[in-house]
Amino acid sequence: MSNIYVRLAKTNIQNNRQLYLPYIISGIVTVMMFYLMVFINNNPGLDGIPGSTNLKTIMALGVGVVAIFAYIFIFYTNSFIIKRRKKEIGVYNILGMEKRHIAKVLGLETVFVAVIAIVCGILSGIVFSKLILMLLYRMLGFQESVSFFIAKAGIRKAILIFGVLYLLTLLYNLLQIRLANPIELLRGGNVGEKEPKTKGVMAVAGAACLAVAYYIAITTQNPIEVLFKFFLAVVLVIAGTYFLFTAGSIAILKMLRNNKKFYYNKKHFTAVSGMLYRMKQNAAGLASICVLSTMVLVMISMTVSMFAGVDDELKARYPYELSYTINANSMEENVNGQELYQTIADTIEKQGRKITDSSMCSYFQIFMKRSGSEFEMINQDMNYSDMAVLNFLTRENMLANDSSLKAEDVPEPEVGKVDIYSKTKYEDSEFHFLGQDFAVDHSFSYGSEADSYLTVKDILYVVADEATLNQMFELQKEAGSDPDTSSMYSQYETQIEFEYDGTKEEKLACADAVKNVVASQRKEVSGYLESRTDNEKEFYALYGGLFFLGLFLGIMFLMVTVMIIFYKQISEGYDDRERYVIMEKVGMSNAEVKSSIQSQIRIVFFLPLVMAAVHVAAAFPMIRRLLALLNLTNVPLFVTCLIVTILVFTAIYYLVFRITSRAYYKIVSR
């Protein structure tokens, strides 16, 4: 008896290969991608490269994302298959098979599919693992050798996660069969939809969700708020998209139906009427395609632009090749900066390097809570939207901090008064700082490119004479030492920076020489050195890892999108076949049937793509600010990458349209 069940399960899969083959291939690819992510995350070779911590964190994130979308994707495609097979299962039931016998057949079918997908997926992952790791190393610019090994953790996790996944699909299928009677099963693939009502409340809710999400994306300026509000905007866009496709599409179709000139056309009549009666089911698929398309466009364009602009990001984070910062607890301790500047310059020249640019600036910087013209120390309960960063420095240091400023642009403030430079001009006549009032001599509208990476709303430069600065420095030391506040007082810093020529090896050797000389001469004062070349591999590991993950997940989301489109078209092809047969019997020619089919597919097919483009356009300001947090301020580069991504995705989307419309027509024309 068991052999009968096995043969029947194999026959069912073979007879339904048009449905099962893409399902099995998708499962294999998903398992393979999951194994590869675990393989990279657990690769011992990553431990010895710079930036390995960031890279492993990124890959661990990829493992979780692949697992989550595998569950969503497999469940979604499985629902299409079980719907198409309900009639076949109903026939078995009518012919005398009990539901427990049908359950055995479905169980064996699920086991066959699961074994094929998991085993072939793991084997494919093992075969391609070394190639993928070599590709990752090449992208990151690492020259380390790649050794082949099998990730046992990847095999265990793949078997566990995907074994549970296919078990859950089986339970879902059995539940569908158990709750239906034989007559319902026979009609399960052909259950029609009543004409849906126009849901005004849902349509308004969808429009409201999108309006709020777009408003957040366009108006949010504070980078900290961008981080917190980005996910809220994503949730609102997803909800709004589903609501509008469900309710808004019905309203649009009814408007088209009421347009007699458009509706009573051979190409439009069957398409509009058919979509209208099945739009409740259509809407979920269209909304899913729209959301996934948006994710593909945003993810790939962001990661490609970040990787393409990694040199710009490196220079934005490290404006000079070498930077040495001295920290002191009083301004008096830091008066010998010029001496250290000369020592570093001499060391660089002794290494045979030519100095092309240099800078020295002394200041102290405080993150504070701002309420109008009042500035207080921050605490744990403060709202980040109220945070401001204040830079206190003399006129000479202000000129040294920004070489684009001219001497006439920075007047000398009157003794005891302050000049304030800020993005939004400071309008108050007094500067209230930790309970003390300082008269404002001048205020200017000013923005520095060096501040683009700071995650605060307000950035102010307070310029004063040394005595006034010293008074402010002592005030913040006293306030920062208060045990009732979570703030720490700021140290007085002198930042000495140099740009010089040389190869990477020569620049690294020069930075090491400077570090040794400074360490031997300034033991009594704390400080730290940063080298752009020394941190370059860390940057490539971070942005290269994000680029790799973006492409990896982008391909997965694209695969999911294509499969949803394919199953949607196949399912609707079977639903529409009888309707078009009747149309041909009443006089509609084969060419007219094909024209009607193409009209329906075009209306449904390109609507999600257009909506995805609208979502991306609305999200552009927020994405630009997120990229600024990651040091990418090259907006033209991101725009170029976004346009290229949209064009490539549109070409792939159109190719899928051609293939699925042909499959749809073949089903309908049988």
XYZ file of C-alpha atoms in Angstrom:
670
model
C 0.000 0.000 0.000
C 2.815 2.361 0.855
C 4.332 1.795 -2.604
C 1.084 3.033 -4.131
C 1.343 6.237 -2.114
C 4.968 6.719 -3.212
C 4.127 6.156 -6.888
C 1.108 8.424 -6.629
C 3.162 11.199 -5.008
C 5.838 10.957 -7.721
C 3.196 10.932 -10.462
C 1.476 13.986 -8.989
C 4.730 15.971 -8.920
C 5.544 14.919 -12.486
C 2.075 15.737 -13.803
C 2.152 19.125 -12.087
C 5.756 19.883 -13.044
C 4.765 23.249 -14.480
C 3.910 24.270 -10.929
C 6.427 22.215 -8.983
C 9.573 22.787 -11.065
C 9.823 26.548 -10.368
C 8.849 25.856 -6.739
C 11.642 23.298 -6.312
C 14.222 25.465 -8.119
C 13.311 28.418 -5.913
C 13.702 26.246 -2.823
C 17.129 25.043 -4.004
C 18.332 28.587 -4.674
C 17.019 29.827 -1.314
C 18.718 26.990 0.607
C 21.932 27.611 -1.323
C 21.879 31.343 -0.488
C 21.225 30.585 3.170
C 24.131 28.124 3.319
C 26.454 30.606 1.598
C 25.617 33.350 4.105
C 26.294 30.995 7.029
C 29.479 29.793 5.301
C 30.824 33.344 4.956
C 29.773 34.275 8.486
C 31.574 31.233 9.949
C 34.638 31.346 7.698
C 37.779 31.307 9.897
C 39.700 33.140 7.166
C 37.759 36.342 7.909
C 39.215 36.591 11.413
C 42.608 37.693 10.135
C 41.465 40.550 7.879
C 40.805 44.170 8.883
C 37.150 44.957 9.483
C 36.230 41.322 10.084
C 33.920 42.273 12.978
C 31.839 44.605 10.784
C 31.835 42.077 7.958
C 30.637 39.223 10.164
C 27.912 41.429 11.649
C 26.679 42.241 8.148
C 26.695 38.587 7.105
C 24.879 37.549 10.293
C 22.195 40.077 9.381
C 22.017 38.503 5.916
C 21.474 35.044 7.421
C 18.448 36.307 9.352
C 16.967 38.179 6.378
C 17.325 35.161 4.058
C 15.650 32.886 6.633
C 12.712 35.274 7.164
C 12.055 35.801 3.468
C 12.432 32.087 2.774
C 9.450 31.435 5.048
C 7.379 34.206 3.453
C 8.315 33.203 -0.088
C 7.835 29.423 0.233
C 4.493 29.859 1.995
C 3.324 32.310 -0.664
C 4.204 30.056 -3.608
C 2.870 26.967 -1.827
C -0.531 28.658 -1.497
C -0.738 28.981 -5.302
C 0.123 25.318 -5.811
C -2.385 23.975 -3.294
C -5.116 26.142 -4.798
C -4.478 24.724 -8.274
C -4.439 21.163 -6.953
C -7.664 21.292 -4.964
C -9.714 19.983 -7.877
C -7.316 17.057 -8.361
C -7.471 16.240 -4.639
C -11.250 16.478 -4.758
C -11.306 13.853 -7.512
C -9.267 11.502 -5.294
C -11.767 12.076 -2.507
C -14.749 11.350 -4.773
C -13.076 8.169 -6.058
C -12.898 6.770 -2.544
C -9.641 7.968 -1.010
C -10.095 9.095 2.560
C -8.552 12.312 3.768
C -5.958 10.393 5.774
C -4.854 8.681 2.549
C -4.666 12.042 0.789
C -2.661 13.350 3.752
C -0.115 10.542 3.238
C 0.239 11.453 -0.442
C 0.674 15.152 0.356
C 3.134 14.253 3.090
C 5.243 12.185 0.677
C 5.101 14.936 -1.943
C 6.313 17.452 0.649
C 9.106 15.094 1.741
C 10.252 14.642 -1.885
C 10.228 18.393 -2.532
C 11.941 19.174 0.799
C 14.669 16.559 0.316
C 15.381 17.693 -3.242
C 15.436 21.394 -2.269
C 17.513 20.991 0.910
C 20.010 18.432 -0.410
C 20.519 20.114 -3.789
C 20.618 23.542 -2.128
C 23.320 22.497 0.343
C 25.343 20.737 -2.358
C 25.086 23.795 -4.618
C 26.146 26.003 -1.718
C 29.184 23.791 -1.054
C 30.139 23.796 -4.741
C 29.898 27.595 -5.089
C 31.142 28.544 -1.600
C 34.792 29.040 -2.520
C 33.868 30.990 -5.653
C 31.576 33.298 -3.671
C 34.251 33.890 -1.024
C 36.838 34.652 -3.720
C 34.391 37.135 -5.225
C 33.892 38.768 -1.815
C 37.649 39.020 -1.228
C 38.087 40.520 -4.699
C 35.418 43.125 -3.996
C 37.069 44.029 -0.682
C 40.536 44.185 -2.208
C 41.988 41.452 0.032
C 44.838 39.285 -1.248
C 44.487 36.491 1.317
C 44.288 32.912 0.052
C 40.912 31.183 0.169
C 40.840 27.672 1.579
C 37.980 25.272 0.862
C 36.003 23.904 3.775
C 32.472 22.699 4.465
C 30.468 24.742 6.954
C 28.892 22.112 9.197
C 26.927 24.855 10.978
C 25.430 25.865 7.618
C 24.314 22.276 6.919
C 22.768 21.867 10.381
C 20.957 25.216 10.264
C 19.716 24.679 6.698
C 18.274 21.254 7.541
C 16.635 22.572 10.709
C 15.208 25.843 9.362
C 14.024 24.543 6.002
C 12.875 21.221 7.450
C 10.581 23.132 9.806
C 9.514 25.378 6.924
C 8.381 22.514 4.688
C 6.707 20.826 7.660
C 4.673 24.010 8.233
C 3.659 24.101 4.550
C 2.461 20.503 4.849
C 0.400 21.348 7.944
C -1.093 24.309 6.093
C -2.026 22.123 3.114
C -3.548 19.452 5.344
C -5.590 22.105 7.129
C -6.913 23.352 3.775
C -7.962 19.809 2.828
C -9.447 19.010 6.226
C -11.649 22.110 6.316
C -13.061 21.581 2.804
C -15.666 19.086 1.618
C -15.246 17.157 -1.665
C -17.526 19.491 -3.662
C -15.556 22.540 -2.495
C -12.316 20.789 -3.422
C -13.606 20.045 -6.917
C -14.425 23.721 -7.351
C -11.423 24.970 -5.344
C -9.429 26.115 -8.351
C -12.409 27.816 -9.944
C -14.055 29.623 -7.076
C -15.158 32.975 -8.374
C -15.287 36.283 -6.585
C -18.354 38.359 -5.982
C -18.129 41.874 -7.302
C -16.134 43.679 -4.602
C -17.557 46.762 -3.002
C -15.764 50.068 -3.214
C -14.125 50.400 0.206
C -13.870 54.137 0.690
C -12.519 53.959 4.245
C -9.716 51.579 3.239
C -8.816 53.709 0.232
C -8.637 56.830 2.401
C -6.585 54.949 5.019
C -4.163 53.800 2.321
C -3.783 57.305 0.930
C -3.287 58.648 4.472
C -0.594 56.063 5.259
C 1.322 56.923 2.109
C 0.886 60.656 2.691
C 2.296 60.390 6.235
C 5.176 58.168 5.057
C 6.037 60.567 2.234
C 5.810 63.530 4.624
C 8.219 61.837 7.049
C 10.646 61.015 4.235
C 10.611 64.516 2.761
C 10.570 66.679 5.899
C 12.736 64.783 8.422
C 16.041 66.662 8.622
C 17.651 65.447 11.844
C 19.818 62.395 11.007
C 19.045 60.820 14.398
C 15.313 61.137 13.671
C 15.905 59.674 10.201
C 17.251 56.492 11.803
C 14.243 56.155 14.107
C 11.576 57.205 11.598
C 12.869 55.241 8.619
C 11.309 51.963 9.783
C 8.042 53.732 10.678
C 7.927 55.128 7.140
C 8.595 51.638 5.705
C 5.704 50.124 7.701
C 3.370 52.931 6.600
C 4.359 52.477 2.946
C 3.705 48.721 3.104
C 0.312 49.211 4.792
C -0.643 52.046 2.454
C 0.359 50.030 -0.611
C -1.795 47.046 0.401
C -4.761 49.276 1.255
C -4.568 51.229 -1.998
C -4.119 48.167 -4.193
C -7.071 46.504 -2.471
C -9.492 49.438 -2.359
C -8.018 51.948 -4.798
C -7.666 49.467 -7.651
C -11.318 48.487 -7.324
C -12.355 52.133 -7.477
C -10.206 52.699 -10.588
C -11.589 49.612 -12.345
C -15.142 50.717 -11.631
C -14.310 54.133 -13.035
C -12.995 52.439 -16.193
C -16.147 50.346 -16.374
C -18.281 53.469 -16.129
C -16.336 54.960 -19.045
C -18.469 53.456 -21.822
C -16.059 54.417 -24.606
C -13.172 52.640 -22.898
C -15.074 49.715 -21.394
C -17.076 48.609 -24.441
C -13.948 47.846 -26.422
C -12.994 44.308 -27.429
C -9.528 44.702 -25.868
C -10.703 46.212 -22.582
C -14.081 44.630 -21.847
C -12.918 41.174 -20.729
C -9.766 42.486 -19.054
C -11.526 45.063 -16.856
C -14.451 42.788 -15.967
C -12.160 39.862 -15.134
C -9.830 41.898 -12.935
C -12.715 43.575 -11.147
C -14.219 40.277 -9.988
C -10.905 38.881 -8.808
C -9.304 42.031 -7.456
C -9.406 40.978 -3.793
C -7.006 38.160 -4.630
C -5.140 40.231 -7.221
C -4.487 43.090 -4.837
C -2.331 41.137 -2.392
C -0.101 39.837 -5.185
C 0.221 43.248 -6.838
C 1.019 44.946 -3.542
C 3.632 42.286 -2.753
C 5.245 42.799 -6.158
C 5.253 46.575 -5.598
C 6.817 46.341 -2.122
C 9.458 43.825 -3.248
C 10.289 45.933 -6.313
C 10.767 48.966 -4.075
C 13.053 46.977 -1.777
C 15.159 45.783 -4.717
C 15.533 49.298 -6.131
C 16.391 50.929 -2.796
C 18.729 48.208 -1.523
C 20.766 47.757 -4.692
C 21.032 51.477 -5.514
C 22.136 52.344 -1.954
C 24.743 49.600 -1.619
C 26.112 50.106 -5.153
C 26.490 53.865 -4.615
C 28.157 53.350 -1.213
C 30.670 50.917 -2.685
C 31.276 53.039 -5.797
C 31.863 56.105 -3.606
C 34.013 54.420 -0.956
C 36.964 56.722 -1.718
C 34.772 59.796 -1.244
C 33.406 58.351 1.998
C 36.912 57.633 3.234
C 38.002 61.210 2.543
C 34.835 62.598 4.128
C 35.585 60.669 7.319
C 39.357 61.346 7.180
C 39.885 64.709 5.399
C 43.663 64.424 5.909
C 46.000 61.474 5.496
C 47.260 61.814 9.059
C 45.533 63.386 12.044
C 46.891 63.627 15.582
C 44.592 64.846 18.353
C 45.839 66.012 21.757
C 43.431 65.894 24.700
C 43.952 68.101 27.769
C 41.968 68.890 30.915
C 42.821 72.595 30.759
C 43.604 75.088 28.044
C 46.987 75.806 29.649
C 48.118 72.203 29.159
C 47.614 72.487 25.429
C 49.545 75.628 24.561
C 52.487 73.848 22.933
C 50.569 72.598 19.893
C 52.816 74.529 17.504
C 55.855 72.672 18.844
C 54.192 69.296 18.244
C 53.050 70.451 14.804
C 56.661 71.146 13.842
C 57.848 67.820 15.312
C 55.327 65.880 13.187
C 56.166 67.902 10.071
C 59.894 67.180 10.540
C 59.201 63.454 11.041
C 57.119 63.281 7.850
C 59.868 64.988 5.834
C 62.534 62.671 7.305
C 60.491 59.764 5.931
C 60.923 61.261 2.455
C 57.315 62.364 2.108
C 56.250 65.703 0.637
C 53.634 67.640 2.641
C 50.932 69.001 0.320
C 48.533 70.422 2.918
C 48.334 70.844 6.674
C 46.130 72.289 9.398
C 46.177 72.880 13.158
C 43.111 73.821 15.187
C 42.450 73.977 18.950
C 38.930 73.865 20.369
C 36.588 72.096 22.730
C 33.304 70.519 21.645
C 30.170 69.830 23.696
C 26.938 68.010 22.892
C 24.205 69.969 24.651
C 20.448 70.273 25.003
C 19.119 73.378 23.290
C 15.913 75.183 24.191
C 15.835 78.380 22.145
C 18.852 80.374 23.337
C 19.348 78.183 26.447
C 22.068 75.500 26.362
C 22.296 72.846 29.092
C 24.146 69.571 29.631
C 22.408 66.526 28.142
C 20.748 63.807 30.204
C 19.411 60.326 29.542
C 15.791 61.437 29.125
C 16.376 64.186 26.578
C 14.869 64.194 23.094
C 17.557 63.820 20.441
C 15.770 66.384 18.287
C 16.801 68.994 20.882
C 20.492 68.068 20.729
C 23.070 70.539 19.437
C 26.833 70.346 19.107
C 28.807 73.441 20.073
C 32.384 74.078 18.993
C 34.257 76.716 21.060
C 37.364 78.268 19.489
C 39.285 81.490 18.875
C 39.149 83.516 15.662
C 42.543 82.148 14.531
C 41.374 78.578 15.052
C 38.122 79.284 13.249
C 40.111 80.340 10.177
C 42.356 77.278 10.536
C 39.318 74.977 10.877
C 37.911 76.032 7.496
C 40.414 77.071 4.837
C 37.606 78.406 2.624
C 36.984 81.271 5.070
C 38.756 84.569 4.463
C 40.101 86.836 7.204
C 37.469 89.488 6.456
C 34.715 86.853 6.872
C 35.694 86.237 10.514
C 35.862 89.457 12.558
C 37.532 89.563 15.965
C 34.825 89.451 18.654
C 34.835 92.070 21.373
C 36.460 90.960 24.623
C 33.930 89.160 26.812
C 31.491 88.690 23.903
C 30.971 85.850 21.429
C 30.412 85.479 17.698
C 28.139 82.604 16.656
C 28.314 80.805 13.308
C 25.469 78.365 12.592
C 23.491 76.892 9.713
C 20.420 78.830 10.825
C 21.499 82.319 11.855
C 21.446 82.817 15.642
C 18.966 85.654 16.252
C 19.236 86.222 20.026
C 21.359 89.019 21.442
C 22.553 86.822 24.314
C 24.079 83.355 24.549
C 22.812 81.528 27.677
C 25.408 78.909 28.537
C 25.044 76.796 31.701
C 23.459 79.603 33.690
C 25.829 82.324 32.444
C 24.883 84.995 29.908
C 27.299 86.123 27.205
C 26.533 88.993 24.856
C 26.507 88.114 21.154
C 28.744 90.473 19.162
C 28.050 89.031 15.689
C 26.085 86.107 14.280
C 26.500 84.544 10.856
C 24.815 81.911 8.701
C 27.451 79.225 8.152
C 27.687 75.566 7.199
C 30.777 73.370 6.992
C 31.112 70.266 4.789
C 33.049 68.624 7.614
C 29.833 68.565 9.681
C 27.884 66.406 7.211
C 28.559 63.214 9.199
C 27.359 64.627 12.552
C 24.015 63.160 13.629
C 22.586 66.297 15.237
C 20.185 68.994 14.169
C 22.109 72.117 15.235
C 25.832 72.790 14.864
C 27.155 76.064 16.283
C 30.638 77.580 16.263
C 31.169 79.908 19.212
C 34.126 82.248 18.631
C 35.556 84.269 21.554
C 38.826 85.488 23.059
C 40.919 83.046 25.093
C 39.844 84.385 28.494
C 36.150 84.018 27.651
C 36.725 80.554 26.203
C 38.584 79.510 29.348
C 35.639 80.693 31.465
C 33.223 78.587 29.357
C 35.583 75.605 29.485
C 35.642 75.669 33.294
C 31.830 76.044 33.424
C 31.298 72.882 31.358
C 33.917 70.992 33.389
C 32.034 71.809 36.573
C 28.648 70.874 35.041
C 30.025 67.663 33.488
C 31.471 66.527 36.807
C 28.057 66.779 38.520
C 26.953 63.228 39.547
C 23.289 64.147 38.830
C 23.947 64.390 35.099
C 24.923 61.633 32.697
C 27.148 64.015 30.717
C 30.923 64.015 30.752
C 32.788 67.255 30.368
C 34.721 67.861 27.162
C 38.490 67.995 26.990
C 40.352 70.729 25.175
C 41.603 69.356 21.883
C 44.296 70.348 19.434
C 43.930 68.624 16.081
C 47.020 68.541 13.874
C 46.484 67.262 10.326
C 48.745 66.597 7.362
C 48.278 65.504 3.762
C 51.364 64.042 2.060
C 52.335 61.941 -0.947
C 53.572 58.354 -1.225
C 52.398 54.817 -1.818
C 50.171 53.047 0.689
C 53.143 51.277 2.231
C 55.095 54.552 2.491
C 52.133 56.348 4.075
C 51.677 53.576 6.643
C 55.394 53.624 7.486
C 55.257 57.395 7.882
C 52.249 57.176 10.217
C 54.060 54.579 12.360
C 57.144 56.816 12.565
C 55.027 59.797 13.645
C 53.251 57.676 16.257
C 56.561 56.527 17.761
C 58.089 60.006 17.844
C 55.018 61.624 19.411
C 54.665 58.825 21.981
C 58.256 59.335 23.140
C 57.910 63.107 23.475
C 54.398 63.579 24.887
C 53.971 60.937 27.550
C 52.395 63.419 29.949
C 49.506 64.323 27.595
C 46.986 61.885 26.130
C 46.346 61.808 22.399
C 45.559 59.537 19.505
C 46.596 59.226 15.882
C 44.414 58.372 12.871
C 45.678 57.400 9.432
C 43.409 57.336 6.396
C 45.402 54.554 4.713
C 45.473 52.515 7.919
C 41.646 52.653 8.122
C 41.097 52.064 4.405
C 40.674 48.290 4.708
C 38.156 48.772 7.539
C 36.121 50.983 5.213
C 36.326 48.507 2.338
C 35.274 45.690 4.658
C 32.233 47.676 5.819
C 31.064 49.101 2.499
C 32.147 46.084 0.459
C 30.249 43.840 2.858
C 27.149 46.020 2.524
C 27.511 45.978 -1.268
C 27.849 42.181 -1.307
C 24.850 41.771 0.990
C 22.821 44.272 -1.052
C 23.464 42.372 -4.280
C 22.865 39.039 -2.570
C 19.540 40.052 -1.049
C 18.609 42.088 -4.116
C 18.928 38.962 -6.244
C 16.838 37.032 -3.724
C 14.089 39.679 -3.639
C 14.152 39.808 -7.431
C 13.757 36.017 -7.562
C 10.834 36.218 -5.138
C 9.254 38.967 -7.244
C 9.616 36.961 -10.452
C 8.168 33.823 -8.857
C 5.167 35.698 -7.436
C 4.517 37.156 -10.895
C 4.893 33.726 -12.519
C 2.547 31.902 -10.156
C 0.079 34.769 -10.267
C -0.055 34.587 -14.065
C -0.251 30.774 -14.133
C -3.018 30.751 -11.522
C -5.019 33.406 -13.326
C -4.455 31.659 -16.641
C -6.267 28.571 -15.358
C -8.989 30.759 -13.840
C -9.529 32.670 -17.099
C -9.319 29.743 -19.524
C -13.007 28.823 -19.432
C -14.019 32.464 -19.694
C -11.994 32.990 -22.879
C -13.251 29.680 -24.342
C -16.781 31.040 -23.965
C -15.702 34.314 -25.572
C -14.336 32.442 -28.599
C -17.548 30.385 -28.859
C -19.656 33.547 -29.021
C -17.569 34.962 -31.865
C -14.333 36.417 -30.442
C -11.396 35.581 -32.706
C -8.122 34.108 -31.465
C -6.310 37.381 -32.256
C -8.891 39.353 -30.273
C -8.494 36.977 -27.335
C -4.736 37.488 -27.420
C -5.144 41.271 -27.623
C -7.505 41.216 -24.644
C -5.041 39.093 -22.672
C -2.178 41.486 -23.407
C -4.339 44.439 -22.378
C -5.174 42.802 -19.034
C -1.590 41.809 -18.341
C -0.248 45.273 -19.184
C -2.710 46.989 -16.859
C -1.927 44.659 -13.957
C 1.732 44.092 -14.664
C 3.148 47.595 -14.861
C 1.058 49.181 -12.110
C 3.332 47.814 -9.309
C 6.440 49.034 -11.148
C 5.055 52.555 -11.531
C 4.008 52.606 -7.878
C 7.460 51.359 -6.808
C 9.086 54.206 -8.749
C 6.808 56.689 -6.933
C 7.801 55.174 -3.558
C 11.504 55.474 -4.403
C 11.106 59.086 -5.559
C 9.309 60.006 -2.311
C 11.931 58.194 -0.207
C 14.839 59.912 -1.975
C 15.345 62.733 0.610
C 15.388 60.263 3.521
C 17.703 57.859 1.687
C 20.063 60.752 0.925
C 20.266 61.626 4.634
C 20.820 57.981 5.580
C 23.700 57.854 3.115
C 25.109 61.059 4.637
C 25.269 59.236 7.989
C 27.473 56.677 6.220
C 29.696 59.502 4.895
C 28.304 59.431 1.337
C 27.456 63.013 0.385
C 27.952 62.537 -3.361
C 24.304 62.956 -4.399
C 24.969 62.813 -8.196
C 26.639 59.421 -7.725
C 23.613 58.047 -5.861
C 21.213 59.485 -8.465
C 23.228 57.822 -11.246
C 23.251 54.467 -9.448
C 19.512 54.761 -8.759
C 18.662 55.547 -12.393
C 20.829 52.666 -13.672
C 19.242 50.298 -11.130
C 15.734 51.336 -12.200
C 16.589 50.868 -15.899
C 18.123 47.420 -15.349
C 15.235 46.332 -13.121
C 12.702 47.617 -15.667
C 14.421 45.614 -18.418
C 14.294 42.446 -16.292
C 10.700 43.208 -15.345
C 9.763 43.604 -19.012
C 11.459 40.308 -19.864
C 9.430 38.597 -17.140
C 6.332 40.272 -18.579
C 7.010 38.792 -22.007
C 7.676 35.291 -20.661
C 4.727 35.126 -18.265
C 2.281 36.643 -20.742
C 3.267 33.925 -23.223
C 2.741 31.230 -20.572
C -0.599 32.801 -19.644
C -1.712 32.799 -23.284
C -0.698 29.157 -23.794
C -2.829 28.085 -20.828
C -5.814 30.139 -21.940
C -5.623 29.064 -25.590
C -5.656 25.307 -24.886
